[in-house]
Coordinates of C-alpha atoms and ligand atoms in Angstrom, one line a residue:
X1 CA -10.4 1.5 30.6
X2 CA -8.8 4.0 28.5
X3 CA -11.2 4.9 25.6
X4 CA -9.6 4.8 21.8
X5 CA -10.8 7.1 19.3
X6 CA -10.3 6.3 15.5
X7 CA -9.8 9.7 13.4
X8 CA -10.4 8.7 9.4
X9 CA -8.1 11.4 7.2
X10 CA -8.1 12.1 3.6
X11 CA -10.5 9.8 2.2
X12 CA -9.8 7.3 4.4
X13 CA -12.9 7.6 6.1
X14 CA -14.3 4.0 5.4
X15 CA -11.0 2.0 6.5
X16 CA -11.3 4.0 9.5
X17 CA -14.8 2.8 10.2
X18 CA -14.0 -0.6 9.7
X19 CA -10.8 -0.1 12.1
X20 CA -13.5 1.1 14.7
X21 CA -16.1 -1.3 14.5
X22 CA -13.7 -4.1 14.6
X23 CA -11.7 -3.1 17.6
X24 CA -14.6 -2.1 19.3
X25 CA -13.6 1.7 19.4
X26 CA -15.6 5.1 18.8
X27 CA -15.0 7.0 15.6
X28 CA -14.1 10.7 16.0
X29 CA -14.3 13.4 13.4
X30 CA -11.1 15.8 12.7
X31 CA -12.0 19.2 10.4
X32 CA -9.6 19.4 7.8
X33 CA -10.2 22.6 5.9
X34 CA -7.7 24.7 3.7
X35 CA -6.8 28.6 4.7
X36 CA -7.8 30.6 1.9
X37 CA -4.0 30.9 1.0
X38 CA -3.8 26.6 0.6
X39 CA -2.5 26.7 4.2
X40 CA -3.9 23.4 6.0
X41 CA -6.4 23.8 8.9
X42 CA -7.1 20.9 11.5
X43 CA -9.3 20.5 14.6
X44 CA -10.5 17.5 16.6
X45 CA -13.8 18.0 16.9
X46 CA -14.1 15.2 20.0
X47 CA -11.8 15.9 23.1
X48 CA -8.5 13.8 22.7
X49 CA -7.3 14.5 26.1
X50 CA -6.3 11.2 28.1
X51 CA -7.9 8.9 24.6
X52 CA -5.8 6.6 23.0
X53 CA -5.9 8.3 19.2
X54 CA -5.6 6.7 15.9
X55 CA -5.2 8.6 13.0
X56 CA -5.7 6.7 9.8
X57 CA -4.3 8.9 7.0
X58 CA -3.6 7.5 3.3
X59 CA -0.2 9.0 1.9
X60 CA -1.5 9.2 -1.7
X61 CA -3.0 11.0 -3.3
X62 CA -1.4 14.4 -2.1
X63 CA 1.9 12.9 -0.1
X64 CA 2.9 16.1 0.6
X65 CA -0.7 17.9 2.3
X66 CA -1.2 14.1 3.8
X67 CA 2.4 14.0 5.4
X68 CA 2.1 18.0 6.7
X69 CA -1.5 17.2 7.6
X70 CA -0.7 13.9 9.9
X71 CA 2.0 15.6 11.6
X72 CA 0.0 18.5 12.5
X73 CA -2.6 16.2 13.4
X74 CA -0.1 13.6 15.4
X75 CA 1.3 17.0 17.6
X76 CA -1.9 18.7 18.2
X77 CA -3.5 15.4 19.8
X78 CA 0.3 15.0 22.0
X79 CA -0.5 18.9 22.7
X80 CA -3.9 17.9 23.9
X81 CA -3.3 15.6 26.2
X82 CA -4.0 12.1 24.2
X83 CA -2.3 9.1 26.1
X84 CA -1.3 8.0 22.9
X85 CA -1.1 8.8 18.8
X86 CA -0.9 5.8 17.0
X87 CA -0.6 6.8 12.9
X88 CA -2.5 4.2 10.3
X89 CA -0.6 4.8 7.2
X90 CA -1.3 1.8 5.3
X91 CA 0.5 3.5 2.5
X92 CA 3.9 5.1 3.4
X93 CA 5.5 7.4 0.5
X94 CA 8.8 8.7 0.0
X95 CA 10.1 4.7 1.0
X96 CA 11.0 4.6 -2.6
X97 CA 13.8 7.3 -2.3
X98 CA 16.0 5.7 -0.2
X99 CA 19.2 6.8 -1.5
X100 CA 20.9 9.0 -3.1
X101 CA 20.7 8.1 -6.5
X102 CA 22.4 12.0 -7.9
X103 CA 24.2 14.2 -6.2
X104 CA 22.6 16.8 -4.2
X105 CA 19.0 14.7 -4.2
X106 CA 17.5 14.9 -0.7
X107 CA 16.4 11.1 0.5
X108 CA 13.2 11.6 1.6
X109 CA 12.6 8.0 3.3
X110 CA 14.3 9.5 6.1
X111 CA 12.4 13.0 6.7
X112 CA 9.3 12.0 6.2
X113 CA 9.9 9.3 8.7
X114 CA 11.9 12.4 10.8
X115 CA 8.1 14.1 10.8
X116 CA 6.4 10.4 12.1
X117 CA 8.7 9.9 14.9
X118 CA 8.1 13.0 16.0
X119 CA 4.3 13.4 15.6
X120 CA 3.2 9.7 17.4
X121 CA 3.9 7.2 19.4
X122 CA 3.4 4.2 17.2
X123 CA 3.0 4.2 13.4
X124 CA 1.5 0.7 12.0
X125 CA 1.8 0.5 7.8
X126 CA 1.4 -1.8 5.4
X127 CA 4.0 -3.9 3.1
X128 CA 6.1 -0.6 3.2
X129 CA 8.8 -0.5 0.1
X130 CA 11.7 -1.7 2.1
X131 CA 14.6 -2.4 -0.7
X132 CA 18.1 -0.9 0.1
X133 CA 16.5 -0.2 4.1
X134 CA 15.6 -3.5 5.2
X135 CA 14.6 -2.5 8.5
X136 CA 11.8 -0.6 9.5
X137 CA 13.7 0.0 13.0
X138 CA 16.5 1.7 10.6
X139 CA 14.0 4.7 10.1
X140 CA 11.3 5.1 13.0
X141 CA 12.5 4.9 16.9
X142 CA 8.7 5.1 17.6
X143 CA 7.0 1.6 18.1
X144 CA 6.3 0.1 14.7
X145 CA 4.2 -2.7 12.9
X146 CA 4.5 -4.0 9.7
X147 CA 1.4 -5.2 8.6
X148 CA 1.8 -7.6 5.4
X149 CA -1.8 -7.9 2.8
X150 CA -0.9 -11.7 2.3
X151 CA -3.5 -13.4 4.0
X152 CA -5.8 -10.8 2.9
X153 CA -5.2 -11.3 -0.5
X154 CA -5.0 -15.2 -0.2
X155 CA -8.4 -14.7 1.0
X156 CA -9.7 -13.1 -1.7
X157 CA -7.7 -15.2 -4.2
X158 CA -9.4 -18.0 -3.0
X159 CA -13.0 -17.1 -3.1
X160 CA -12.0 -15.9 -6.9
X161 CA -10.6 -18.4 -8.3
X162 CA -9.9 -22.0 -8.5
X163 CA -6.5 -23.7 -7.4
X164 CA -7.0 -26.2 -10.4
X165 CA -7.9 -23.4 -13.0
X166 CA -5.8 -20.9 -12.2
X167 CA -1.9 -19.8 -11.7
X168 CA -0.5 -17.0 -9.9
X169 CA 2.6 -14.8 -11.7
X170 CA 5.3 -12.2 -9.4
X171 CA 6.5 -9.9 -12.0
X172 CA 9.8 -9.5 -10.5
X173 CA 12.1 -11.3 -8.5
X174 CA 10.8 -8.6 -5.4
X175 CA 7.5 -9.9 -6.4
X176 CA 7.7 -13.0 -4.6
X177 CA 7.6 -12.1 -1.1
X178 CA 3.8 -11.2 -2.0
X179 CA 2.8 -13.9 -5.4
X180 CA 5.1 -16.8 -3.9
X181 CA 4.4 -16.8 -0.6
X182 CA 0.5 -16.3 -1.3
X183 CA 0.4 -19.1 -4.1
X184 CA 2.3 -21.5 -1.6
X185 CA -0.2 -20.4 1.1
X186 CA -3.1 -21.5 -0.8
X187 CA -1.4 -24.0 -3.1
X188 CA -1.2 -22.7 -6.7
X189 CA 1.0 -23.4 -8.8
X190 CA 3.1 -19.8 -9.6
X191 CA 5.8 -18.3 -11.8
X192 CA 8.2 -15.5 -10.5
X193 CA 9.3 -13.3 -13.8
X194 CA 12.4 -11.1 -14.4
X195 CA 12.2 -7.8 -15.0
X196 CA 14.8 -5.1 -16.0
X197 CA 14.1 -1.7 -15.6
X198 CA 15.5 1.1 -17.9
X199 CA 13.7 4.1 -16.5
X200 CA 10.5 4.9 -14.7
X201 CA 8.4 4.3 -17.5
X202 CA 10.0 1.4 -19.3
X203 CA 10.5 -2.1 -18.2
X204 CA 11.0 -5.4 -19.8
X205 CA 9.4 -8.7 -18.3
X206 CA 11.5 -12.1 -19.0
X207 CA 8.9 -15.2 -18.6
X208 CA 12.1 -17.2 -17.1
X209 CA 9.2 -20.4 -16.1
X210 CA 7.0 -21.3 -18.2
X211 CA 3.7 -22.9 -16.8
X212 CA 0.8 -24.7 -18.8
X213 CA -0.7 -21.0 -19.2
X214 CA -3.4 -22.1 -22.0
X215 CA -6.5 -22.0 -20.8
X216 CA -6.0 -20.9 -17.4
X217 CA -6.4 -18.0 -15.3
X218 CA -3.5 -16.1 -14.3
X219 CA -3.2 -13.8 -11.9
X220 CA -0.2 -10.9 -11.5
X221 CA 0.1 -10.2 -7.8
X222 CA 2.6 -6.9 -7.0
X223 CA 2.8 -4.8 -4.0
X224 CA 2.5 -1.5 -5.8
X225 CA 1.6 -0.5 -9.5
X226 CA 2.7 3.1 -10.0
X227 CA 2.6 3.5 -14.1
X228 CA 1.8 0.2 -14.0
X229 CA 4.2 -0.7 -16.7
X230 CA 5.7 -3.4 -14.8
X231 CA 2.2 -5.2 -15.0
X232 CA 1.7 -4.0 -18.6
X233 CA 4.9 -5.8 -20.0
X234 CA 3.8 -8.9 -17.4
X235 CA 0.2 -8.9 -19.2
X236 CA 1.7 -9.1 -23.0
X237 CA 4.2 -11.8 -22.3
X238 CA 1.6 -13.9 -20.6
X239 CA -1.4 -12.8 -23.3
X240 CA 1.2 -14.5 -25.8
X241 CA 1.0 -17.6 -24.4
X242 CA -3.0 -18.0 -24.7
X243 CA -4.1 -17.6 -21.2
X244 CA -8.0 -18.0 -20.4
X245 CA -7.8 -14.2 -19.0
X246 CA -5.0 -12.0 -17.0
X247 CA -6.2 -10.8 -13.9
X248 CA -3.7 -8.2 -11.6
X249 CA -3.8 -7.6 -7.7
X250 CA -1.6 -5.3 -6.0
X251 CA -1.3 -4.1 -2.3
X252 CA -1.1 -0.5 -2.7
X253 CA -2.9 0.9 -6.5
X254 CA -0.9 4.4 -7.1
X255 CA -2.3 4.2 -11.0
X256 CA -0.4 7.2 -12.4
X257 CA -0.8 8.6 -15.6
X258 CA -3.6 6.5 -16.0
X259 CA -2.4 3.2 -15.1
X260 CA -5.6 1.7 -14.5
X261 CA -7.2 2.4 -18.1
X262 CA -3.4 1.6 -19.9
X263 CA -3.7 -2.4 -18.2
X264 CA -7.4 -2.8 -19.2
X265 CA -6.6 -1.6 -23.1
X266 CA -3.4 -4.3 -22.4
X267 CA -5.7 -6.7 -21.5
X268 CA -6.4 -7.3 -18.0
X269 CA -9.7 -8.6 -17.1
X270 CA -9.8 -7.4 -13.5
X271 CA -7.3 -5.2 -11.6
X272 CA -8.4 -5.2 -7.8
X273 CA -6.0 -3.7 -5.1
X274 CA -6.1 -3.2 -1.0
X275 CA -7.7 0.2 0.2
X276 CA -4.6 1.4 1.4
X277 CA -5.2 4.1 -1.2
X278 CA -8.9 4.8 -2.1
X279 CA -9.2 3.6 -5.6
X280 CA -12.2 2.6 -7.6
X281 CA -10.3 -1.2 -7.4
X282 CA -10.4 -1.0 -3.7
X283 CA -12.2 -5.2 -3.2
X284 CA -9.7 -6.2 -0.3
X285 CA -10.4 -5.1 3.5
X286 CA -7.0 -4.2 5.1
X287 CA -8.8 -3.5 8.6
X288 CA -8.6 -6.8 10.1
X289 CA -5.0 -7.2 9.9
X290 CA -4.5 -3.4 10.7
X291 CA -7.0 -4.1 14.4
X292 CA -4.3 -6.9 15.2
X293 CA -1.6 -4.5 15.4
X294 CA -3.4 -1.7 17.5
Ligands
R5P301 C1 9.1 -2.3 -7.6 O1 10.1 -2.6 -6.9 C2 7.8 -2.6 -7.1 O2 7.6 -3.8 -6.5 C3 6.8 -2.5 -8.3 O3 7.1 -3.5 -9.2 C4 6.9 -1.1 -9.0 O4 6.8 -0.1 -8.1 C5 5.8 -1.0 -10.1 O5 6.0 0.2 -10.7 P1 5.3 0.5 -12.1 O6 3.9 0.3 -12.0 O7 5.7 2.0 -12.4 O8 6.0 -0.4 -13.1

């Protein structure tokens, strides 16, 4: 039987563990070191040749050194000899860019997936940003699998709270393929809100359903917070409306310009997301979804 080998990247080291253990595979170690001139330097440190590889690799922070780093990674192990590269990147960047929005801008969706197709042989990712590309297929040639954190965080949802007690809000009509789908999963009662958005920094939530909030706990589900805006706006409308306590879950936590620390002061009582992206919320296990896909 062909032996698998699970690399962990940039700070993905613990997913990758899990990965391991639960698809019964060894864990390799990959050096990743800078040049003294911030020039990246990577070396397997187990033989890849005739191994089935994984390479679990996070695409934030650092999209860029992550992006040059998995490639260089991907090639060197098809250089080597692996029988197959098979890239974990729960978090895909640059899905967000997929047009061109100004004149001139480059639309990165498609060159960084030009760098995956031809680094690996399959790429498996998590509730990637798919809005004016609907299809992954549109982008990578290579096999691919879409993983989605839904049962995941239906899981965890469940243990938390209490279908009687508590509601579960989408923020934006996008939203719902995530707070929808998970509420009617586990049967809470949910909300999907409107949202316009005037810039990258400022949004404005409509409550369009209103739900017996008083008293209750409500949780925000989004696939990504990135200022975290969108869930800031989400937390005052519903903190009008004299919840027991907001709580927000995403898939992917980006946190920028201290996103985290701007929800808590807004009054979020817990902000928990996937470890797609290592974060200090990191409470839900993506590895046993991710093992079904290898
Ligand atoms: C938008 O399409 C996404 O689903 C999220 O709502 C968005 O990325 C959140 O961004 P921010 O945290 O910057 O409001």
């Amino acid at each position: 039987m062909v032996e698998t080998i699970v690399f962990g990247m940039e700070q993905l080291e613990k997913l990758a563990k899990s990965i391991a253990k639960k698809a019964k595979a060894k864990t390799g170690n990959i050096t990743l070191e800078e040049f003294p001139d911030g020039e990246s330097y990577i070396k397997f440190d187990n033989p890849v040749k005739g191994k089935n590889i994984v390479l679990v690799q996070s695409l934030h922070p650092n999209a860029n050194n992550n992006l040059v780093e998995l490639f260089f990674a991907g090639r060197t192990a098809q250089e080597l000899g692996a029988k197959s590269v098979t890239g974990v990147v729960p978090y895909l960047a640059y899905m967000r860019q997929d047009k061109r929005f100004h004149d001139g801008e480059c639309v990165s969706n498609k060159h960084m997936a030009h760098l995956v197709n031809n680094s690996m042989d399959k790429l498996i990712t998590v509730d990637p940003h798919l809005h004016r590309v609907h299809d992954m297929a549109d982008l990578f040639y290579i096999h691919h699998r879409k993983v989605t954190a839904n049962l995941a965080i239906a899981d965890y949802i469940k243990k938390k709270f209490n279908r009687k007690k508590a509601v579960i809000v989408g923020p934006d009509i996008e939203s719902s393929q995530w707070a929808k789908r998970i509420a009617d999963k586990i049967g809470f009662e949910s909300a999907i809100f409107l949202k316009d958005r005037f810039s990258s920094r400022k949004v404005k939530i409509n409550v369009t359903t209103e739900l017996d909030w008083k008293g209750k706990d409500v949780v925000i589900i989004d696939d990504i917070i990135s200022s975290g805006h969108t869930m800031i706006e989400a937390i005052k409308e519903i903190k009008k409306r004299k919840p027991r306590a907001v709580h927000c879950i995403c898939v992917h936590g980006i946190f920028a310009e201290g996103a985290f620390e701007k929800m808590k002061k807004a009054g979020a009582k817990t902000i928990v997301s996937c470890n797609s992206i290592p974060h200090k919320s990191n409470r839900i296990d993506l590895a046993p979804l991710i093992v079904k896909e290898l």
